[in-house]
Amino acid sequence: MQELIKAKAIELLENGTVDRVLGWKTGEFFYDLTPAVFTSREEIEKDFVYSVFSGANLSKYLVKESRKDGKVAAFLKPCDTYSFNQLLKEHRIWRDHVHVVGIACDGMCDMEKIRAYGAKGVLSVERDGDTLKLETLYGPMTMNKADAEAERCICCKSRKLVAYDEKIGEDGDVIENSGRFDMVAKLEAMTPDERYAFWQGELSKCIRCNACRNVCPACTCEKCVFDNPKSGIAQKAAVNSFEESMYHIIRAFHVASRCTDCGECSRVCPQNIPLHLLNRKFIKDINELYGEYQSGADLETRPPLMNFTQEDCEPSVVYERGGKQA
Amino acid sequence: MKQLALSKLNELFAAMAAQQQLYIPADKGGQAQFLPYVDGMELTKSLNTARSAKDLFFPQTEDIVGFQVKGTEITIEETRDPGAPFVVFGVRACDARSFEILDRVFLSDPVDTFYETRRTNGTVVTLACTRPEETCFCGAFGIDPANPGGDAAAWMAGETLYLKANTKKGEKLLSSLPLLADCDDNAVETVQAEIHAITEKLPLNKLDLTGFDGDHLMEHFNNPAWSKLSESCLGCGTCTFVCPTCQCYDVRDFDTGHGVRRFRCWDSCMYSDFTMMAHGTNRPTQKERFRQRFMHKLVYFPSNNDGIYGCVGCGRCLAKCPISMNIVKVAKTLGEGTK
Ligand code: SF4
Ligand code: SF4
Ligand code: SF4
Ligand code: SF4
Ligand code: SF4
């Protein structure tokens, strides 16, 4: 796969289709790949990597890259193509400046999971079908790839490429029972106090680094309200635990019905806060209240929360669904 | 040197906690962090905490002063936390060195009395790293994980915990714990040799830092590589918030409705409003912000502080940066420029 992708990148550069390529660049180790722009055959041959650690979603970089002169090629995994579509819909990407190469994916690995599995000082990983062979400072070990997979990949919503100019590899399908709402359902089944305790426990870990926001393809405001000192609510740290939750609740509302569930927020969170659960709660509610909706699946439909139809649920639905009143 | 059977570790913790507040690295919410010790709490198996030990001396937020407004009268309230003696156990060598760096900033004139109070109150017990990770490169800064420093140092070898005091504070703590038995000073030599055998093999431990000094300041500053290095940086500041040596903070006011609580909170040079001034910002794009972080650690800090780098090689920014850009990649790329 990597060889096909690199060959394609070089071909697109050399036949003049594009003059830049957005991909993943090699690091100090095998897993620390950095999104990067490549402009020559030499750079691609030397530094371009596509592996189970190419998890970073490149679509948001196209907001900036597509505004530059010339054309950029971007390699997008299935979930990344949903983000790409959503950004197009919001007029954030200049489509004619981008050549999308869709690439098939069978799940990305997460270094944190490999570490949590008990591997310390990992020096290299070799994939052999469904197993990973690790070389570590403390000797070799093997593990199932499935145990190393990122949470978002274990319950992947779709392996289908929804936007591309050309593709590499076998395209997959939308996955119906991905299990991605299982944990949300568990949270819904909790008592309000239990749920509150769960979220306080998670959100109190937040260090307000804003990585979740900065990586999010649905967060592309030129100036975020939380960064604007004149907004009166700009904060670098929460004054109290209430404010801490406010940041997350406001953000979740702001991306509701636009979030494609790409999982980048949870991937980048240095504190391992399961932010995807907030987003999935919104998605689940939207599915139940407005009919099944997957943002980024197409270019035509309007996100339910940015639309109005007579069938829309009434605000009073919160009383029907909200459980016991205090 | 003192010793104790590892099976009695919890008794040791209980004895320390009986005297003063004790913090140990334990697992919570899926990761290791320094937590106030409660009975039965287990030491984490992770090498290091997600956030550094800096948090206990320079917390992310703290109140500085309060103002109460009543009609036209304003009263000033002391909101300072007077603090109490505490022990932090299990600090790694890299984090222990970070205090020396923070001391140079906060304890030089004008002294930061909030930090000073915590430094006076805190006793740091370090723990040697028997299983360093591939991201560790403390050795590049002359830090030895087999000799972790602090007020007292601890080693785990086989079934035994060894402890050795390095300062008066450390001595006071150890001599107040009757369950510790005396032992020979060379008891940890074997485990130290084992650690050194591992550090020899660490891929980044020999990071070459020649040319990172005041003499090459402009060369580094003007290096064209900064554009490439910073191109995909999200400006999130994760690297600065997990870093044990980052020291910048902002002072903000919180409107309580009937007054003001003035607090300080960490700030990051990766942010667009960092050191914002009336004329706007002096670091207009992410490239300049990104450059500041690494120039500070690798060039400005050593040239103002007798060659001491503002990084201890803990590897947190390597493990946590969402785009896997980090100080090692920067140092290697810039290093090429001065060769
Ligand atoms: S979520 Fe699905 S498409 Fe996205 S990386 Fe994981 S497996 Fe691939
Ligand atoms: S990435 Fe995690 S720690 Fe950072 S602001 Fe988001 S939730 Fe908080
Ligand atoms: S270097 Fe990495 S961690 Fe630091 S601000 Fe940039 S993206 Fe965030
Ligand atoms: S710059 Fe990175 S490796 Fe160095 S001390 Fe800070 S977090 Fe650790
Ligand atoms: S200027 Fe940046 S790198 Fe230096 S201490 Fe402040 S936040 Fe850290």
XYZ file of C-alpha atoms and ligand atoms in Angstrom:
705
model
C 0.000 0.000 0.000
C 2.724 2.466 0.981
C 4.590 1.782 -2.259
C 1.456 2.363 -4.359
C 0.767 5.605 -2.542
C 4.299 6.889 -2.883
C 4.361 6.002 -6.566
C 1.073 7.827 -7.026
C 2.397 10.893 -5.199
C 5.462 11.005 -7.432
C 3.389 10.434 -10.567
C 0.992 13.280 -9.718
C 3.892 15.634 -9.082
C 5.819 14.664 -12.171
C 2.942 14.676 -14.643
C 2.013 18.142 -13.437
C -1.417 17.271 -12.004
C -0.337 18.900 -8.741
C 2.641 20.802 -7.450
C 2.426 19.783 -3.800
C 1.501 16.609 -1.978
C 0.024 16.425 1.501
C 0.978 13.271 3.344
C 2.697 11.842 6.422
C 6.370 12.317 7.093
C 8.675 9.878 8.824
C 9.820 10.602 12.370
C 12.376 9.505 14.926
C 10.481 6.280 15.478
C 8.112 4.252 13.360
C 4.977 5.775 14.853
C 5.573 9.519 15.173
C 4.495 10.597 11.717
C 3.932 14.296 11.061
C 1.540 15.705 8.447
C 3.733 17.386 5.841
C 3.758 18.936 2.392
C 6.087 17.285 -0.129
C 7.293 19.010 -3.275
C 9.822 16.657 -4.853
C 10.420 13.036 -5.785
C 13.456 12.975 -3.469
C 11.447 14.117 -0.448
C 8.746 11.551 -1.120
C 11.153 8.689 -1.630
C 13.046 9.579 1.519
C 10.373 10.669 3.988
C 6.820 9.750 2.924
C 5.254 7.062 5.108
C 1.870 5.395 4.959
C 1.376 2.848 7.713
C -1.034 1.906 10.490
C 0.281 5.007 12.246
C -0.910 7.444 9.559
C -3.913 8.232 11.717
C -3.782 12.023 11.402
C -6.700 13.309 9.334
C -5.237 15.589 6.653
C -8.469 17.195 5.492
C -8.327 20.230 7.783
C -4.909 21.200 6.420
C -6.625 21.722 3.084
C -8.387 24.803 4.438
C -5.021 26.572 4.287
C -3.333 24.534 1.571
C -6.132 24.950 -0.959
C -5.992 28.742 -0.631
C -2.451 28.772 -1.965
C -1.627 28.996 -5.648
C -1.377 25.796 -7.639
C -2.821 22.440 -6.792
C -2.255 20.088 -3.882
C -2.794 16.342 -3.783
C -4.157 14.949 -0.523
C -4.297 11.331 0.576
C -7.473 10.742 2.531
C -8.637 7.681 4.421
C -12.365 6.877 4.443
C -13.141 8.804 7.629
C -11.029 11.703 6.362
C -13.177 11.932 3.229
C -16.246 12.575 5.399
C -14.454 15.520 7.001
C -13.410 16.687 3.554
C -17.002 16.671 2.317
C -18.211 18.516 5.361
C -15.547 21.186 4.879
C -16.546 21.530 1.227
C -20.131 21.964 2.269
C -19.084 24.756 4.574
C -17.103 26.371 1.750
C -13.870 26.061 3.669
C -11.875 24.259 0.964
C -11.286 25.440 -2.595
C -12.172 22.273 -4.441
C -10.372 23.076 -7.734
C -7.086 23.435 -5.895
C -7.221 19.906 -4.519
C -6.711 16.490 -6.041
C -8.015 13.879 -3.629
C -6.602 10.391 -3.648
C -8.849 8.190 -1.558
C -7.038 5.333 0.151
C -8.564 2.190 1.551
C -8.020 1.594 5.246
C -8.441 -1.376 7.548
C -7.907 0.402 10.837
C -5.179 2.521 12.356
C -3.132 1.629 15.417
C -2.683 3.708 18.498
C 0.679 3.842 20.229
C -1.006 4.515 23.570
C -2.849 1.229 23.224
C 0.371 -0.603 22.447
C 1.921 0.920 25.547
C -1.151 0.107 27.608
C -0.887 -3.483 26.412
C 2.397 -3.604 28.279
C 4.967 -2.859 25.597
C 7.681 -0.569 26.927
C 10.475 1.068 24.994
C 9.121 -0.010 21.614
C 11.742 0.387 18.887
C 9.961 -1.069 15.881
C 6.708 -2.656 14.811
C 6.285 -4.939 11.885
C 2.834 -5.840 10.670
C 2.255 -9.418 9.653
C -1.397 -9.728 8.678
C -3.363 -9.601 11.897
C -0.390 -9.603 14.220
C 2.149 -6.989 15.148
C 5.726 -8.011 15.864
C 7.372 -5.589 18.256
C 11.038 -5.034 18.982
C 11.464 -3.351 22.333
C 14.342 -2.289 24.557
C 13.328 -5.188 26.771
C 13.070 -7.870 24.125
C 10.684 -8.857 21.325
C 6.948 -9.429 21.707
C 3.882 -9.942 19.537
C 0.335 -8.721 19.859
C -2.840 -8.824 17.823
C -3.323 -5.819 15.610
C -6.891 -5.690 16.913
C -5.582 -4.971 20.413
C -3.564 -2.063 19.102
C -6.331 -0.484 17.063
C -7.580 2.977 17.870
C -10.984 3.143 19.540
C -12.427 5.009 16.567
C -11.266 2.246 14.229
C -12.645 -0.574 16.350
C -16.079 0.962 15.886
C -15.436 2.469 12.476
C -18.650 3.848 10.989
C -17.631 3.452 7.375
C -14.821 2.165 5.245
C -16.375 3.814 2.224
C -14.578 6.634 0.450
C -17.153 9.371 -0.036
C -15.020 11.887 -1.928
C -12.096 11.355 -4.260
C -10.714 12.114 -7.684
C -9.121 8.715 -7.811
C -8.602 5.935 -5.335
C -6.069 3.324 -4.317
C -7.131 -0.028 -2.921
C -10.500 -1.668 -2.454
C -13.206 0.668 -1.241
C -15.262 -0.611 1.722
C -18.836 -0.145 2.893
C -20.759 1.814 5.439
C -20.725 -0.287 8.598
C -24.238 -0.554 9.990
C -23.767 -1.935 13.480
C -20.439 -0.442 14.322
C -21.159 -0.384 18.042
C -20.108 3.221 18.264
C -23.126 4.201 20.347
C -22.752 1.407 22.904
C -20.925 3.518 25.443
C -23.330 6.415 24.882
C -26.218 4.085 25.623
C -24.458 3.023 28.816
C -24.095 6.639 29.853
C -27.742 7.291 29.079
C -28.722 4.409 31.306
C -26.869 5.915 34.260
C -28.585 8.041 36.864
C -28.006 11.780 36.444
C -25.656 11.736 39.433
C -23.596 8.874 38.045
C -23.415 10.551 34.685
C -22.419 13.832 36.255
C -19.692 12.067 38.221
C -18.461 10.359 35.060
C -18.138 13.622 33.174
C -16.694 15.541 36.080
C -14.086 12.811 36.449
C -13.169 13.008 32.797
C -13.402 16.740 32.212
C -11.519 17.632 35.378
C -8.459 16.096 33.717
C -8.601 18.707 30.959
C -5.599 21.009 30.788
C -7.245 23.340 28.255
C -4.496 22.872 25.735
C -7.170 23.166 23.034
C -5.658 20.383 20.939
C -9.139 18.897 20.500
C -10.400 22.136 19.034
C -7.353 22.881 16.933
C -7.339 19.486 15.281
C -11.094 19.343 14.723
C -12.157 19.677 11.063
C -15.460 21.155 12.217
C -13.628 23.896 14.164
C -12.364 26.210 11.476
C -13.372 29.626 12.753
C -10.699 32.172 11.906
C -10.745 33.306 15.519
C -12.233 31.050 18.154
C -14.314 32.838 20.753
C -12.188 31.195 23.452
C -9.062 32.822 21.985
C -10.450 36.292 21.631
C -9.481 38.392 24.651
C -12.266 40.817 23.762
C -14.971 38.142 23.945
C -14.994 38.209 27.718
C -14.924 34.427 27.885
C -11.434 33.787 26.582
C -9.716 31.508 29.025
C -6.482 29.635 29.164
C -7.564 27.719 32.186
C -10.850 27.111 33.813
C -11.597 29.248 36.839
C -13.687 26.449 38.287
C -15.044 23.072 37.326
C -18.220 24.586 35.928
C -16.291 26.658 33.420
C -14.255 23.619 32.494
C -17.376 21.783 31.418
C -18.690 24.866 29.652
C -15.843 24.848 27.176
C -16.613 21.287 26.195
C -20.355 21.701 26.143
C -20.147 24.834 24.007
C -17.744 23.147 21.646
C -19.899 20.047 21.372
C -22.938 22.192 20.573
C -21.023 24.188 18.040
C -19.989 21.106 16.076
C -23.269 19.248 16.551
C -24.669 17.968 13.238
C -21.412 18.975 11.539
C -19.128 16.613 13.444
C -18.497 13.566 11.264
C -17.219 11.504 14.208
C -13.729 11.334 12.729
C -12.351 10.799 16.216
C -9.460 13.247 15.966
C -10.369 15.053 19.206
C -10.009 11.916 21.283
C -6.903 10.873 19.391
C -5.026 14.054 20.209
C -6.181 14.651 23.771
C -3.065 14.400 25.930
C -5.264 13.591 28.905
C -7.121 10.744 27.182
C -10.533 12.303 27.692
C -13.163 10.376 25.659
C -14.425 13.470 23.855
C -15.974 11.357 21.112
C -18.663 10.335 23.599
C -19.979 13.892 23.763
C -20.121 14.102 19.986
C -21.685 10.676 19.644
C -24.356 11.604 22.153
C -25.332 14.465 19.850
C -25.192 12.246 16.791
C -27.326 9.607 18.470
C -29.883 12.199 19.548
C -29.971 13.725 16.085
C -30.519 10.291 14.569
C -33.398 9.673 16.947
C -35.006 13.097 16.750
C -34.420 14.154 13.152
C -33.877 10.838 11.391
C -30.604 9.105 10.566
C -28.025 11.621 9.511
C -24.325 11.226 8.799
C -22.570 14.509 8.235
C -20.018 14.525 5.456
C -21.653 11.570 3.691
C -22.707 13.757 0.776
C -22.535 17.315 -0.487
C -26.252 18.050 -0.781
C -28.116 17.468 2.477
C -28.291 20.186 5.092
C -27.131 19.367 8.607
C -30.345 18.950 10.637
C -29.426 21.630 13.131
C -28.854 24.111 10.307
C -32.124 23.365 8.684
C -35.784 23.783 9.477
C -38.598 21.411 8.615
C -42.087 21.116 10.003
C -41.288 17.639 11.286
C -38.497 18.954 13.523
C -38.964 18.015 17.141
C -40.243 20.707 19.491
C -37.981 22.072 22.234
C -40.337 20.486 24.740
C -38.840 17.139 23.790
C -36.287 17.701 26.555
C -39.073 17.304 29.100
C -40.221 14.050 27.588
C -36.728 12.629 27.339
C -35.005 14.339 30.221
C -36.019 11.881 32.916
C -37.083 12.902 36.379
C -37.240 16.640 37.028
C -35.280 18.043 39.901
C 21.451 4.257 52.754
C 18.166 2.790 53.973
C 16.150 -0.174 52.843
C 12.675 -1.633 53.080
C 10.936 -4.694 51.647
C 8.837 -3.585 48.679
C 5.924 -5.521 50.118
C 5.857 -2.867 52.847
C 5.666 0.038 50.426
C 2.162 0.886 51.508
C 3.251 1.010 55.140
C 5.945 3.471 54.131
C 3.417 5.612 52.300
C 1.069 5.497 55.271
C 3.887 6.557 57.599
C 4.828 9.478 55.363
C 1.200 10.491 54.917
C 0.714 10.462 58.683
C 3.302 13.233 58.972
C 2.441 15.420 56.028
C 0.514 15.472 52.770
C 1.946 12.830 50.435
C 1.639 12.696 46.645
C 2.456 9.599 44.645
C 2.120 8.820 40.934
C -0.965 6.621 40.617
C -3.347 5.671 37.830
C -6.562 7.600 37.440
C -8.724 8.002 34.383
C -6.496 5.745 32.341
C -3.222 7.495 33.040
C -0.635 8.168 35.688
C -0.738 11.398 37.643
C 0.485 12.699 40.990
C -2.387 12.229 43.411
C -2.821 12.920 47.115
C -2.175 9.594 48.795
C -5.101 7.770 50.323
C -4.933 4.424 52.087
C -4.277 1.527 49.762
C -3.403 3.643 46.717
C -1.038 1.821 44.359
C 2.026 3.255 42.728
C 1.564 3.387 38.953
C 3.325 0.946 36.667
C 3.812 3.670 34.060
C 7.265 5.110 33.746
C 6.145 8.676 34.139
C 3.069 10.800 34.762
C 1.178 12.394 31.876
C 1.560 15.789 33.477
C 4.806 16.588 35.209
C 5.703 17.043 38.865
C 5.899 20.777 38.132
C 2.143 20.950 38.777
C 2.724 20.561 42.519
C 4.962 23.624 42.669
C 3.572 25.730 39.854
C -0.064 24.686 39.471
C -2.008 25.387 36.295
C -4.110 28.012 38.073
C -3.807 29.726 41.394
C -5.444 32.712 43.007
C -3.197 35.679 43.598
C -5.439 38.228 45.240
C -9.093 39.139 45.505
C -10.998 42.430 45.465
C -14.353 42.954 47.114
C -16.490 45.790 45.882
C -19.130 47.304 48.137
C -20.622 50.501 46.836
C -17.662 52.730 46.177
C -15.370 50.829 48.507
C -12.883 48.257 47.372
C -11.273 45.937 49.868
C -8.310 43.797 49.034
C -8.488 40.196 50.109
C -5.567 37.889 50.725
C -6.415 34.717 48.815
C -2.990 33.152 48.990
C -2.937 29.536 50.012
C -0.475 29.486 52.944
C 0.393 25.878 52.153
C 1.734 23.135 54.407
C 4.697 20.762 54.250
C 4.292 17.957 51.734
C 6.240 15.080 50.234
C 6.143 14.017 46.635
C 7.347 10.478 46.065
C 8.307 8.899 42.765
C 9.598 11.902 40.846
C 11.803 10.828 37.946
C 15.279 12.215 37.380
C 14.154 14.413 34.480
C 11.398 16.066 36.480
C 13.740 16.484 39.442
C 16.135 18.406 37.208
C 13.281 20.562 35.961
C 13.070 22.146 39.423
C 16.601 23.478 39.007
C 15.472 25.144 35.802
C 12.293 26.526 37.340
C 14.280 27.724 40.386
C 16.441 29.852 38.115
C 13.343 31.567 36.816
C 11.129 31.831 39.868
C 13.700 32.165 42.647
C 15.858 34.826 41.053
C 15.046 38.442 41.761
C 12.148 39.308 41.940
C 11.368 36.052 43.743
C 8.030 34.415 43.013
C 6.821 33.907 46.562
C 4.037 31.510 45.576
C 6.513 29.124 44.012
C 9.045 29.734 46.779
C 6.543 28.723 49.462
C 5.864 25.424 47.726
C 9.537 24.736 47.176
C 10.193 25.348 50.876
C 7.270 23.166 51.877
C 7.939 20.333 49.471
C 10.296 17.390 49.930
C 11.083 15.634 46.661
C 11.746 11.900 46.772
C 12.894 10.677 43.392
C 12.728 7.179 41.951
C 15.314 5.657 39.628
C 13.952 4.540 36.249
C 14.444 0.821 35.860
C 12.606 0.733 32.528
C 13.160 3.878 30.480
C 11.037 4.373 27.366
C 12.316 4.920 23.848
C 11.236 8.566 24.090
C 13.569 9.272 27.026
C 16.632 11.393 26.273
C 17.532 12.857 29.640
C 21.082 11.644 29.013
C 21.498 14.333 26.371
C 21.292 16.858 29.218
C 23.627 14.996 31.535
C 20.819 13.593 33.661
C 21.336 10.097 35.033
C 18.139 8.116 35.655
C 20.143 5.750 37.863
C 21.045 8.697 40.142
C 17.820 10.622 40.189
C 18.630 13.412 42.686
C 15.965 15.275 44.663
C 15.968 15.617 48.443
C 16.091 11.844 48.698
C 16.416 9.206 46.004
C 14.839 5.756 45.813
C 15.668 2.630 43.835
C 13.685 -0.539 43.355
C 15.750 -3.664 43.005
C 14.226 -7.109 43.201
C 12.003 -7.149 46.257
C 13.629 -4.207 47.965
C 13.264 -0.436 47.996
C 16.437 1.509 48.727
C 16.446 5.115 49.849
C 19.221 7.630 50.188
C 19.048 11.222 51.419
C 20.689 13.933 49.338
C 19.776 17.039 51.336
C 18.976 18.038 54.918
C 15.280 17.901 54.103
C 15.683 14.397 52.744
C 17.634 13.300 55.794
C 14.972 14.681 58.073
C 12.299 12.746 56.256
C 14.155 9.425 56.136
C 15.294 9.593 59.768
C 11.688 10.152 60.810
C 10.646 6.803 59.363
C 11.560 4.036 61.829
C 10.445 1.241 59.500
C 13.478 1.896 57.293
C 16.544 -0.206 58.065
C 20.147 0.857 57.461
C 22.080 -0.793 54.679
C 25.260 -0.524 52.683
C 25.678 2.361 50.226
C 26.659 0.081 47.344
C 23.429 -1.951 47.520
C 22.113 -0.247 44.379
C 25.211 -0.624 42.224
C 23.844 -3.590 40.297
C 20.562 -1.953 39.479
C 22.416 1.215 38.476
C 24.569 -0.790 36.088
C 21.435 -2.378 34.627
C 19.894 1.025 34.078
C 23.042 2.260 32.382
C 22.991 -0.740 30.069
C 19.510 0.336 28.955
C 20.275 4.055 28.645
C 23.184 3.111 26.388
C 20.627 1.657 23.997
C 18.125 4.516 24.100
C 17.814 5.805 20.545
C 17.733 9.519 21.400
C 19.971 9.622 24.439
C 22.986 10.863 22.533
C 21.205 13.774 20.879
C 23.935 16.093 19.643
C 23.493 19.611 20.991
C 26.701 21.211 19.785
C 26.098 24.655 18.385
C 23.038 25.302 20.558
C 24.352 28.334 22.400
C 24.315 32.125 22.334
C 27.079 32.228 19.717
C 24.835 30.661 17.099
C 21.671 32.504 18.073
C 21.042 34.376 14.833
C 22.007 31.419 12.688
C 19.340 29.313 14.392
C 16.832 32.140 14.441
C 17.163 32.751 10.707
C 17.295 29.112 9.689
C 14.884 28.662 6.750
C 13.933 25.232 8.126
C 11.509 26.795 10.622
C 8.820 27.095 7.941
C 8.864 23.390 7.189
C 9.174 22.375 10.825
C 6.179 24.432 11.874
C 3.943 23.922 8.836
C 1.570 21.432 10.434
C 1.773 22.661 14.044
C -1.744 23.108 15.409
C -0.700 25.763 17.893
C -2.423 23.759 20.587
C 0.133 24.242 23.325
C 0.019 20.623 24.485
C 3.810 20.541 24.333
C 4.083 23.499 26.695
C 1.453 22.282 29.150
C 2.926 18.810 29.611
C 6.471 20.171 29.752
C 8.099 20.114 33.176
C 10.149 23.220 32.437
C 7.672 25.538 30.710
C 7.149 28.443 33.027
C 5.018 31.081 31.294
C 1.816 32.287 32.847
C -0.836 34.901 32.308
C -2.597 36.964 34.965
C -6.353 37.226 34.564
C -9.307 38.613 36.452
C -12.426 36.624 37.151
C -15.547 38.695 37.725
C -17.317 37.141 40.687
C -20.288 39.482 40.394
C -19.421 41.386 43.560
C -15.700 41.633 43.089
C -12.721 40.261 41.277
C -10.582 37.214 41.793
C -7.192 37.748 40.253
C -5.584 34.458 39.301
C -2.710 33.291 37.238
C -2.788 30.424 34.807
C -0.286 28.764 32.531
C 0.204 30.415 29.186
C 1.866 29.095 26.069
C 4.052 30.784 23.485
C 2.213 28.576 20.979
C -0.923 30.700 21.431
C -1.899 33.594 19.213
C -2.548 35.965 22.120
C 0.648 35.146 24.023
C 2.271 38.410 25.209
C -0.363 40.362 23.314
C 0.384 44.068 23.418
C -1.416 47.247 22.458
C 0.188 47.216 19.040
C -0.995 43.669 18.393
C 1.134 40.589 18.623
C 4.826 40.374 17.896
C 4.601 36.791 16.691
C 2.066 37.060 13.891
C 2.103 33.492 12.555
C 2.506 30.013 13.962
C 6.022 29.878 12.569
C 7.239 32.598 14.945
C 5.358 31.063 17.881
C 6.759 27.633 17.168
C 10.255 29.075 16.808
C 9.957 30.796 20.184
C 9.278 27.556 22.003
C 12.308 25.755 20.681
C 14.616 28.764 20.643
C 13.749 29.351 24.290
C 14.570 25.809 25.311
C 17.622 25.242 23.174
C 19.204 28.667 22.672
C 17.877 31.550 24.782
C 17.709 29.686 28.078
C 21.233 28.241 27.908
C 22.723 31.516 26.750
C 21.232 33.287 29.789
C 21.787 30.452 32.263
C 25.362 29.219 32.083
C 24.665 26.767 29.301
C 21.814 24.946 31.020
C 19.166 23.872 28.519
C 15.485 24.494 29.128
C 14.658 20.853 28.392
C 15.256 17.779 30.500
C 14.515 15.151 27.865
C 11.458 13.722 29.611
C 9.935 12.863 26.240
C 6.441 14.093 27.094
C 6.199 16.405 24.104
C 7.360 13.512 21.924
C 4.602 11.267 23.170
C 1.837 13.873 23.310
C 2.149 16.198 20.314
C -0.863 15.506 18.074
C 1.259 15.917 14.969
C 4.381 14.293 16.410
C 6.546 17.326 15.962
C 8.969 17.803 18.803
C 12.169 19.151 20.243
C 14.268 16.227 19.005
C 13.187 16.677 15.407
C 13.807 20.412 15.725
C 17.232 20.007 17.322
C 18.331 17.506 14.677
C 17.129 19.680 11.793
C 18.658 22.887 13.173
C 21.827 21.045 14.137
C 22.397 20.307 10.454
C 22.457 24.074 9.869
C 25.441 24.764 12.115
C 27.587 21.817 11.061
S -12.125 5.215 11.447
Fe -12.295 3.754 9.814
S -11.668 4.829 7.995
Fe -10.962 6.005 9.749
S -8.899 5.330 10.108
Fe -10.224 4.108 11.358
S -10.666 2.318 10.124
Fe -9.869 3.854 8.756
S -7.337 18.081 23.999
Fe -7.982 17.202 25.950
S -6.825 18.339 27.508
Fe -6.698 19.509 25.604
S -8.402 20.996 25.736
Fe -9.164 19.196 24.628
S -10.079 17.911 26.206
Fe -8.784 19.396 27.244
S 4.273 21.407 18.443
Fe 2.633 19.880 18.619
S 1.949 19.988 20.751
Fe 3.125 21.850 20.326
S 1.587 23.376 19.691
Fe 2.361 22.406 17.814
S 0.937 20.720 17.427
Fe 0.602 21.343 19.548
S 10.670 20.123 25.796
Fe 9.646 18.108 25.700
S 11.225 16.604 26.258
Fe 11.965 18.649 26.859
S 11.382 18.838 28.991
Fe 9.742 19.782 27.772
S 8.245 18.131 27.432
Fe 10.128 17.166 28.137
S 8.289 30.899 26.158
Fe 7.247 29.034 25.488
S 8.790 27.444 25.645
Fe 9.470 29.133 26.878
S 8.713 28.669 28.916
Fe 7.228 30.007 27.911
S 5.721 28.600 27.065
Fe 7.566 27.399 27.503
